[in-house]
mmCIF file of C-alpha atoms and ligand atoms in Angstrom:
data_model
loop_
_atom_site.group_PDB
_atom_site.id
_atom_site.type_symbol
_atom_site.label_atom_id
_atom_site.label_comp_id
_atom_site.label_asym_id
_atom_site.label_seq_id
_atom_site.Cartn_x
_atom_site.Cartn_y
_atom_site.Cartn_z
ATOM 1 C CA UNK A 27 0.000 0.000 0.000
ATOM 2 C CA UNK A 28 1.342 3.409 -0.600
ATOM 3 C CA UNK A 29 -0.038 5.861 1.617
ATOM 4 C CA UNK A 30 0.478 9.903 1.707
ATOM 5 C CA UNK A 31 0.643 11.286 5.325
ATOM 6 C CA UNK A 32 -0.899 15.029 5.759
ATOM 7 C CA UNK A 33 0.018 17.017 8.577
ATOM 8 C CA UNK A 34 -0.118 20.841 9.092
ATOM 9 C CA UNK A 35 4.001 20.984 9.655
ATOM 10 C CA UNK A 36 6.766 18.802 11.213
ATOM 11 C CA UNK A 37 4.066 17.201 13.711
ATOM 12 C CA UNK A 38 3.072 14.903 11.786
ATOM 13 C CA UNK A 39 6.299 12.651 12.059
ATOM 14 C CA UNK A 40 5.092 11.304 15.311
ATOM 15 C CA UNK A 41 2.586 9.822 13.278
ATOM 16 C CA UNK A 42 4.884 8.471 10.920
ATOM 17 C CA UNK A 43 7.285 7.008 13.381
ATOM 18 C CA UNK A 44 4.054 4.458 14.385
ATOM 19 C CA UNK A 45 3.795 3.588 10.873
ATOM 20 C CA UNK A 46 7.597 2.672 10.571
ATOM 21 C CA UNK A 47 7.454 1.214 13.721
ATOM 22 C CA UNK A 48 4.456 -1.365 12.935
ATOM 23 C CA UNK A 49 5.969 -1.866 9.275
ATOM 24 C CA UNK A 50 2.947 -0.885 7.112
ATOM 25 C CA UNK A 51 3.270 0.671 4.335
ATOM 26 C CA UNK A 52 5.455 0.268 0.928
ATOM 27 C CA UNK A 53 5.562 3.842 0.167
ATOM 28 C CA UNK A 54 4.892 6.773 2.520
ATOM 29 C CA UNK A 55 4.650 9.995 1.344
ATOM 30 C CA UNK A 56 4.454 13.514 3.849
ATOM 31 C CA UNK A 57 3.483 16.848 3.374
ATOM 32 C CA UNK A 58 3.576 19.080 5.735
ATOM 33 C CA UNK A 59 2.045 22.760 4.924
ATOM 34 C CA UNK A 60 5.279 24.233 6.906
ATOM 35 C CA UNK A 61 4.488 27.215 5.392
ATOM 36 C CA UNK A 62 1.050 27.973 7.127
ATOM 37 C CA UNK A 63 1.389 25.947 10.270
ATOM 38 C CA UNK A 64 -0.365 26.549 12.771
ATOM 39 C CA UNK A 65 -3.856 25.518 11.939
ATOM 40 C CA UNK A 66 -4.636 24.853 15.709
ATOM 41 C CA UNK A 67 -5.557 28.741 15.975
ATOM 42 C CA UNK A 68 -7.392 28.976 12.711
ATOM 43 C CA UNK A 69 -11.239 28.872 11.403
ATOM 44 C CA UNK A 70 -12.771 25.907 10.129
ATOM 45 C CA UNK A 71 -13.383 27.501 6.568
ATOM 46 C CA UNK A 72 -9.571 28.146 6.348
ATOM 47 C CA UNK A 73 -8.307 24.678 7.708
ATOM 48 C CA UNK A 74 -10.727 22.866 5.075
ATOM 49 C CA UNK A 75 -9.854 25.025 2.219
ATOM 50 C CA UNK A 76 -5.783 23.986 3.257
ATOM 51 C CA UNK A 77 -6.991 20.304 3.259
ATOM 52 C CA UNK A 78 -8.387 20.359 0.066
ATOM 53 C CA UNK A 79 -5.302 21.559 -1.231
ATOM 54 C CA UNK A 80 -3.120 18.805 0.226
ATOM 55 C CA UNK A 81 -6.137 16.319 -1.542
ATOM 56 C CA UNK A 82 -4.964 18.100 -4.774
ATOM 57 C CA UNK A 83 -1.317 18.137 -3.778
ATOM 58 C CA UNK A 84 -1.443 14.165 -2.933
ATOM 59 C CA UNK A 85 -3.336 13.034 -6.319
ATOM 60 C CA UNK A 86 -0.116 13.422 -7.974
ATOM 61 C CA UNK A 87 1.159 10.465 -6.320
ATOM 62 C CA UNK A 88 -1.845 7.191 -7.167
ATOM 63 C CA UNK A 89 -2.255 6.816 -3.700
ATOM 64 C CA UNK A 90 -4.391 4.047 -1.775
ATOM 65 C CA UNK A 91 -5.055 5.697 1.006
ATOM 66 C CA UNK A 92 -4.353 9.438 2.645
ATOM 67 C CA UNK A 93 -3.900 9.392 6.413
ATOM 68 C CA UNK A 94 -4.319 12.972 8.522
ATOM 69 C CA UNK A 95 -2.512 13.197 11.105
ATOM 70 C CA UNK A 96 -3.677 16.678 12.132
ATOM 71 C CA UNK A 97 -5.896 16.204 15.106
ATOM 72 C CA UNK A 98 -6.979 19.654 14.067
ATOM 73 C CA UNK A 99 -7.801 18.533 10.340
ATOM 74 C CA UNK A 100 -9.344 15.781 11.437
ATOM 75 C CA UNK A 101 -12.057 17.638 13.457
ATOM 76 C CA UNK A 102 -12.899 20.003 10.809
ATOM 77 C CA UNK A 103 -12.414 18.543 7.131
ATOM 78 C CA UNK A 104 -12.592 15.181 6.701
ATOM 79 C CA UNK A 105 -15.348 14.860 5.231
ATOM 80 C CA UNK A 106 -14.539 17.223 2.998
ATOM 81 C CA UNK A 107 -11.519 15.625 2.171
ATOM 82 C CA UNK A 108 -13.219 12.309 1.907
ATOM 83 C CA UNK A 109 -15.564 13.790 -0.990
ATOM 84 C CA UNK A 110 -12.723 15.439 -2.916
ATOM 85 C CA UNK A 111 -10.010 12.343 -2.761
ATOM 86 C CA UNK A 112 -9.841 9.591 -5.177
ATOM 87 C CA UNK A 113 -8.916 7.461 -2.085
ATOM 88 C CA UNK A 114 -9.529 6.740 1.248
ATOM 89 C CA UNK A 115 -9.360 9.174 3.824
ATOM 90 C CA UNK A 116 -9.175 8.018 7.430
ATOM 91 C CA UNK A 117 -8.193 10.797 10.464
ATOM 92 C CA UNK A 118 -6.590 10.583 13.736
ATOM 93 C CA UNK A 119 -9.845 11.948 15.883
ATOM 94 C CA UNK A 120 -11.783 8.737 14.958
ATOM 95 C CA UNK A 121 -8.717 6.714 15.645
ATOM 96 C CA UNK A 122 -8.106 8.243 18.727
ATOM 97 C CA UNK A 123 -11.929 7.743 20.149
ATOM 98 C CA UNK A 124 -11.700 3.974 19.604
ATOM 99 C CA UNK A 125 -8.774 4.239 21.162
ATOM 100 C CA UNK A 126 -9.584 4.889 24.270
ATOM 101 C CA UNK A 127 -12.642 2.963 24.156
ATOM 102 C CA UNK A 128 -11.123 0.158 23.588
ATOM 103 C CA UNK A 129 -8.451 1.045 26.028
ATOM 104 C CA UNK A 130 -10.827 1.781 28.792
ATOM 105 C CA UNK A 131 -12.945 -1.078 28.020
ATOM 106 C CA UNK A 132 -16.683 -0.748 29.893
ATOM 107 C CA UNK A 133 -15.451 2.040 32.263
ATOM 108 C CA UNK A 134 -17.307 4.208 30.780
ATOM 109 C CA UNK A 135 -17.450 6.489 33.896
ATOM 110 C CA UNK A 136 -13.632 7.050 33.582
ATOM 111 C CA UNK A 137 -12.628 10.733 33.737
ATOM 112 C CA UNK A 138 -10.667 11.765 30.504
ATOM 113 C CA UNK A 139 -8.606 14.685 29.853
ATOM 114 C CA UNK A 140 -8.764 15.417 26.041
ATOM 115 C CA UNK A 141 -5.588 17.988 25.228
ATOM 116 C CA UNK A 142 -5.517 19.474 21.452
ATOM 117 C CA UNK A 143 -5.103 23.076 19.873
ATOM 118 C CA UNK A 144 -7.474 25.853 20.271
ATOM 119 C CA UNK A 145 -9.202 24.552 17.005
ATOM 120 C CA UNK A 146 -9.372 21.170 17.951
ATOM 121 C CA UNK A 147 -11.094 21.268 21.151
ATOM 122 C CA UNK A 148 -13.694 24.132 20.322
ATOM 123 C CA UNK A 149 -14.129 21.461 17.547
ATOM 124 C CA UNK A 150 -15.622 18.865 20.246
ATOM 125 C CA UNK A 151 -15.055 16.161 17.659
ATOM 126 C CA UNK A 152 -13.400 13.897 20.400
ATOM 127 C CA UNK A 153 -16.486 14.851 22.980
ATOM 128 C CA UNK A 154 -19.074 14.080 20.507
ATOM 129 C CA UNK A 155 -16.845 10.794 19.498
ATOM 130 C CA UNK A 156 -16.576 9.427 22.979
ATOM 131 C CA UNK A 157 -20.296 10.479 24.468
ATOM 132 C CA UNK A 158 -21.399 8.871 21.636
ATOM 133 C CA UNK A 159 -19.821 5.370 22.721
ATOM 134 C CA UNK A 160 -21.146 6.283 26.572
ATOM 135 C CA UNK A 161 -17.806 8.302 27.941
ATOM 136 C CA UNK A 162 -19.234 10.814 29.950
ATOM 137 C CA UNK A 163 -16.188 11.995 32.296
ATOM 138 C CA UNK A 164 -14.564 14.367 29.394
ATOM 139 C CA UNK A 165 -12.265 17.044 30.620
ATOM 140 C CA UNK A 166 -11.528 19.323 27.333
ATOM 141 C CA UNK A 167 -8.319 21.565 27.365
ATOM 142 C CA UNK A 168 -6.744 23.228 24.907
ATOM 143 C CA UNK A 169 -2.329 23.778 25.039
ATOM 144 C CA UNK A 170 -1.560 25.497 22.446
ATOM 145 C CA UNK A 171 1.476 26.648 24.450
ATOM 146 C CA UNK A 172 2.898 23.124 23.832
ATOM 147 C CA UNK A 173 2.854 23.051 19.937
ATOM 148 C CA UNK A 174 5.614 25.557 19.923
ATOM 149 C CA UNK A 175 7.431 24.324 22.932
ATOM 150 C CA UNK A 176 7.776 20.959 21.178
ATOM 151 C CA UNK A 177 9.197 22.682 17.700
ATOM 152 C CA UNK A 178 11.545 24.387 19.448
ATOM 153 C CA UNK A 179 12.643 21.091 20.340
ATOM 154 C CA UNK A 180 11.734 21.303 24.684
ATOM 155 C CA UNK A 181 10.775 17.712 25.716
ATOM 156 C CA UNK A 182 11.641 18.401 29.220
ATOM 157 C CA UNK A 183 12.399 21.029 31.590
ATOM 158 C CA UNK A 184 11.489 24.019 33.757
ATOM 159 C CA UNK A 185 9.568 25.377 31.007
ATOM 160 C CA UNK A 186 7.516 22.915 30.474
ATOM 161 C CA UNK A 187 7.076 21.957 33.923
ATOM 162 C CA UNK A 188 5.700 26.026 34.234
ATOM 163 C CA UNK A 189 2.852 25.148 31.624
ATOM 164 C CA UNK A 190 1.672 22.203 32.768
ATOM 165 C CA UNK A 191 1.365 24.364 36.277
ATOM 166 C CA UNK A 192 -0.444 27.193 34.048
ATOM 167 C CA UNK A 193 -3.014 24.158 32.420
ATOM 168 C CA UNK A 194 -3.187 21.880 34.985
ATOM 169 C CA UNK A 195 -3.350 23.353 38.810
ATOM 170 C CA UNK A 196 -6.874 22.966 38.961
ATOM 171 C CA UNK A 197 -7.670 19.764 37.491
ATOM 172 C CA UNK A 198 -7.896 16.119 38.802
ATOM 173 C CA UNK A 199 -5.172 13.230 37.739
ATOM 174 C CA UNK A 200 -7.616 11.725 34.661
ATOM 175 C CA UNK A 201 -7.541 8.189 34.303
ATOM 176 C CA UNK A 202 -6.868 8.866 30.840
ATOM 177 C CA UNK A 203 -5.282 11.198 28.595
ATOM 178 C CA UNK A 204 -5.699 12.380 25.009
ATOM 179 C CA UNK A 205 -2.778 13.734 23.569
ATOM 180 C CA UNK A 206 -5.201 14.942 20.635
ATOM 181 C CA UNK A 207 -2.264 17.103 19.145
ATOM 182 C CA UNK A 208 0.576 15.739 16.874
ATOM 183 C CA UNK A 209 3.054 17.778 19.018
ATOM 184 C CA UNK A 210 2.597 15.945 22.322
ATOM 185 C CA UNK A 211 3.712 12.749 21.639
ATOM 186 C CA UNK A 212 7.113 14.291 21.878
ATOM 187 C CA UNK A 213 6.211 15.360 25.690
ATOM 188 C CA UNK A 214 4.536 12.297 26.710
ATOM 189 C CA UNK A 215 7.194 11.129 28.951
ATOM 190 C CA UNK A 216 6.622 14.525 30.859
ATOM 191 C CA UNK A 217 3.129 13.910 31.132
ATOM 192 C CA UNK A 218 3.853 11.156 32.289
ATOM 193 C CA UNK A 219 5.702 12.155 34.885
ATOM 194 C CA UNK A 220 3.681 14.718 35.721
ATOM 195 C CA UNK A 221 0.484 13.102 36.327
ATOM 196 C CA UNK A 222 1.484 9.553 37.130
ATOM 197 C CA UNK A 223 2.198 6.333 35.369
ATOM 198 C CA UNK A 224 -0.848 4.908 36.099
ATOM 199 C CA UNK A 225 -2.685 7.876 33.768
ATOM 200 C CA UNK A 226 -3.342 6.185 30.126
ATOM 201 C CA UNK A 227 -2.187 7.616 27.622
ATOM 202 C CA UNK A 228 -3.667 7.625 23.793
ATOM 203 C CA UNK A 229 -1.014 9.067 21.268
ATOM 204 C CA UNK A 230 -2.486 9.683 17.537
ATOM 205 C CA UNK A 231 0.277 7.539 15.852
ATOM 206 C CA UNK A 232 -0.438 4.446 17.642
ATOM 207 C CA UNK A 233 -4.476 5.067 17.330
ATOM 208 C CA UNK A 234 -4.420 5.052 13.888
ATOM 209 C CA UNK A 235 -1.950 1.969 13.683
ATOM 210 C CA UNK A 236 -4.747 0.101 15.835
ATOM 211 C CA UNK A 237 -7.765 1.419 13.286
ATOM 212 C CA UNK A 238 -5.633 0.570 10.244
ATOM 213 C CA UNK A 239 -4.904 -2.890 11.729
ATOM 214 C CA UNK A 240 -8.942 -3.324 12.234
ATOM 215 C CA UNK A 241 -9.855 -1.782 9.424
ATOM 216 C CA UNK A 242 -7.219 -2.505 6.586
ATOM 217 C CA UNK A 243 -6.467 -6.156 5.516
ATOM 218 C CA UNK A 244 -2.650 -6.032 5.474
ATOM 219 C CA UNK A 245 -0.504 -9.495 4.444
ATOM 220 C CA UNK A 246 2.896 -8.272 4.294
ATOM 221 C CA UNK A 247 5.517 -5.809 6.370
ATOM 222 C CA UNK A 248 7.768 -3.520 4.818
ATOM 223 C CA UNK A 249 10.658 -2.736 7.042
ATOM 224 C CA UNK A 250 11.949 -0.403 4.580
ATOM 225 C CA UNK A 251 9.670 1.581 2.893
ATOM 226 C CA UNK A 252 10.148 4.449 0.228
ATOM 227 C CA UNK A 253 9.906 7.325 1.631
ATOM 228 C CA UNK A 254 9.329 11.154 0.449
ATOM 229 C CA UNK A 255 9.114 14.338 2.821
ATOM 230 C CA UNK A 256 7.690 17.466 1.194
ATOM 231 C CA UNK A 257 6.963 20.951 2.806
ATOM 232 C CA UNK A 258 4.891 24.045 1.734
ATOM 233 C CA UNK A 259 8.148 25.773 3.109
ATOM 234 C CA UNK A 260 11.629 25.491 4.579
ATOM 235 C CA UNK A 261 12.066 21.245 3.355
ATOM 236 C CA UNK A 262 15.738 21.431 4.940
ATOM 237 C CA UNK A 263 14.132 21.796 8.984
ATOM 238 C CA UNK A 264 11.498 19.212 7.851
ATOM 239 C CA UNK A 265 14.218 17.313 6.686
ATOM 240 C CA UNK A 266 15.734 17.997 9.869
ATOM 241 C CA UNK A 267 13.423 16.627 12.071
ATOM 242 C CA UNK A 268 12.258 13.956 10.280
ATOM 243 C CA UNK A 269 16.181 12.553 10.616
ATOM 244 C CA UNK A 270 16.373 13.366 14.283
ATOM 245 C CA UNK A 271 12.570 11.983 15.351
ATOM 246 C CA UNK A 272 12.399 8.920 13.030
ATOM 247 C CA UNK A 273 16.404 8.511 13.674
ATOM 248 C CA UNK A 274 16.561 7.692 10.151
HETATM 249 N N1 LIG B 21 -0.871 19.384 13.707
HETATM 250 C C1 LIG B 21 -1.702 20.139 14.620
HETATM 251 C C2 LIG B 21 -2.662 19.186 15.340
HETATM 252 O O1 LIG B 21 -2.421 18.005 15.462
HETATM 253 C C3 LIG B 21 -0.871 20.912 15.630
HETATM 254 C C4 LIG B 21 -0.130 22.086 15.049
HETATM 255 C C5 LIG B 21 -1.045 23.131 14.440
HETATM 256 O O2 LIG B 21 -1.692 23.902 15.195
HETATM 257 O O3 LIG B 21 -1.115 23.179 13.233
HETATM 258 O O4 LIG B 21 -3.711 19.625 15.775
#
């Protein structure tokens, strides 16, 4: 299979690194609209009109399938992107809700803190996702604070430890955790930390791995697949990154 991987910038790769890890794919191609990242504080008119451009962008390449792994994409144009495509289309919010269903099993009174950009959580795609299945316990936040904390390449630290003091003081250790951003995969081990092993965590990349697995009949691994990296602007940092994340 030879799948295209949409992100708004250099997040994205956190998604990728699932897919390498689990062996998936033949071909993966990435854009990443470097250029007009972030999309986490923009309207929902702009962020599908940007999708549709990546659906454009990725028909050069005969793909079977287009994965988003913009959380904030994902709440606003999918379907959108589903009707303009001449593949399939699946997104990390969906992924992400089964996730943690399946994670937390009947407990369907577990409280869950659902993290994302601005965009994303005014979005309430993962509320509407996880009441749906019965999750009632949903703590919404949005960090945007962490998006550029993580591309400026802060995993750990005082810094960090200062915003989750600024987001968190008031709220309760969640039994779960959605990081519903691509950026916070990078901090996980901080969140960690911070609000105790025992807190689940549901990262995007290894959602979607689960829904492709469940979803997508797949005979073969491919431990080294083709890859390309393109970027609306700046490839070299993209480049960059992708190197130093997916220590390629
Ligand atoms: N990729 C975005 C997301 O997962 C985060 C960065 C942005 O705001 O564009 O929501």
């Amino acid at each position: 299979m030879k799948v295209g991987v949409f992100d708004s910038g250099i997040g994205g790769l956190s998604v990728v690194k699932s897919l390498l890890q689990h062996q998936l794919f033949e071909e993966i191609i990435y854009y990443g609209d470097t250029a007009r990242v972030p999309y986490g504080i923009k309207d929902k008119n702009t962020i599908i009109r940007y999708a549709l451009e990546a659906v454009e962008f990725f028909k050069n390449f005969d793909l079977d399938l287009i994965i988003v792994a913009c959380n904030t994409v994902s709440a606003y144009a999918l379907d959108e992107m589903r009707q303009n495509a001449s593949c399939s289309v699946v997104g990390v919010v969906e992924a992400g809700v089964l996730a943690t269903s399946n994670a937390l099993k009947e407990k369907k009174n577990a409280s869950i803190l659902i993290l994302g950009t601005k965009a994303t959580i005014n979005s309430q795609a993962y509320e509407i996702g996880l009441k749906d299945l019965g999750f009632l316990n949903l703590t919404p936040k949005a960090t945007p604070l962490f998006v550029p904390l993580v591309e400026e390449e802060i995993y750990e630290g005082e810094i960090l430890e200062a915003t989750f003091k600024h987001y968190f003081t008031n709220l309760t250790k969640p039994e779960a955790l959605i990081l519903g951003c691509t950026h916070f995969p990078l901090i996980s081990s901080a969140l960690a930390n911070y609000f105790g092993e025992d807190t689940l965590l549901i990262h995007s990349g290894e959602a979607i791995v689960e829904y492709l697995e469940k979803h997508f009949n797949f005979t073969q691994k491919f431990p080294l697949p083709q890859m390309k990296f393109f970027a609306s602007e700046n490839p070299e940092n993209l480049r960059r990154v992708a190197v130093k994340w997916l220590e390629l």
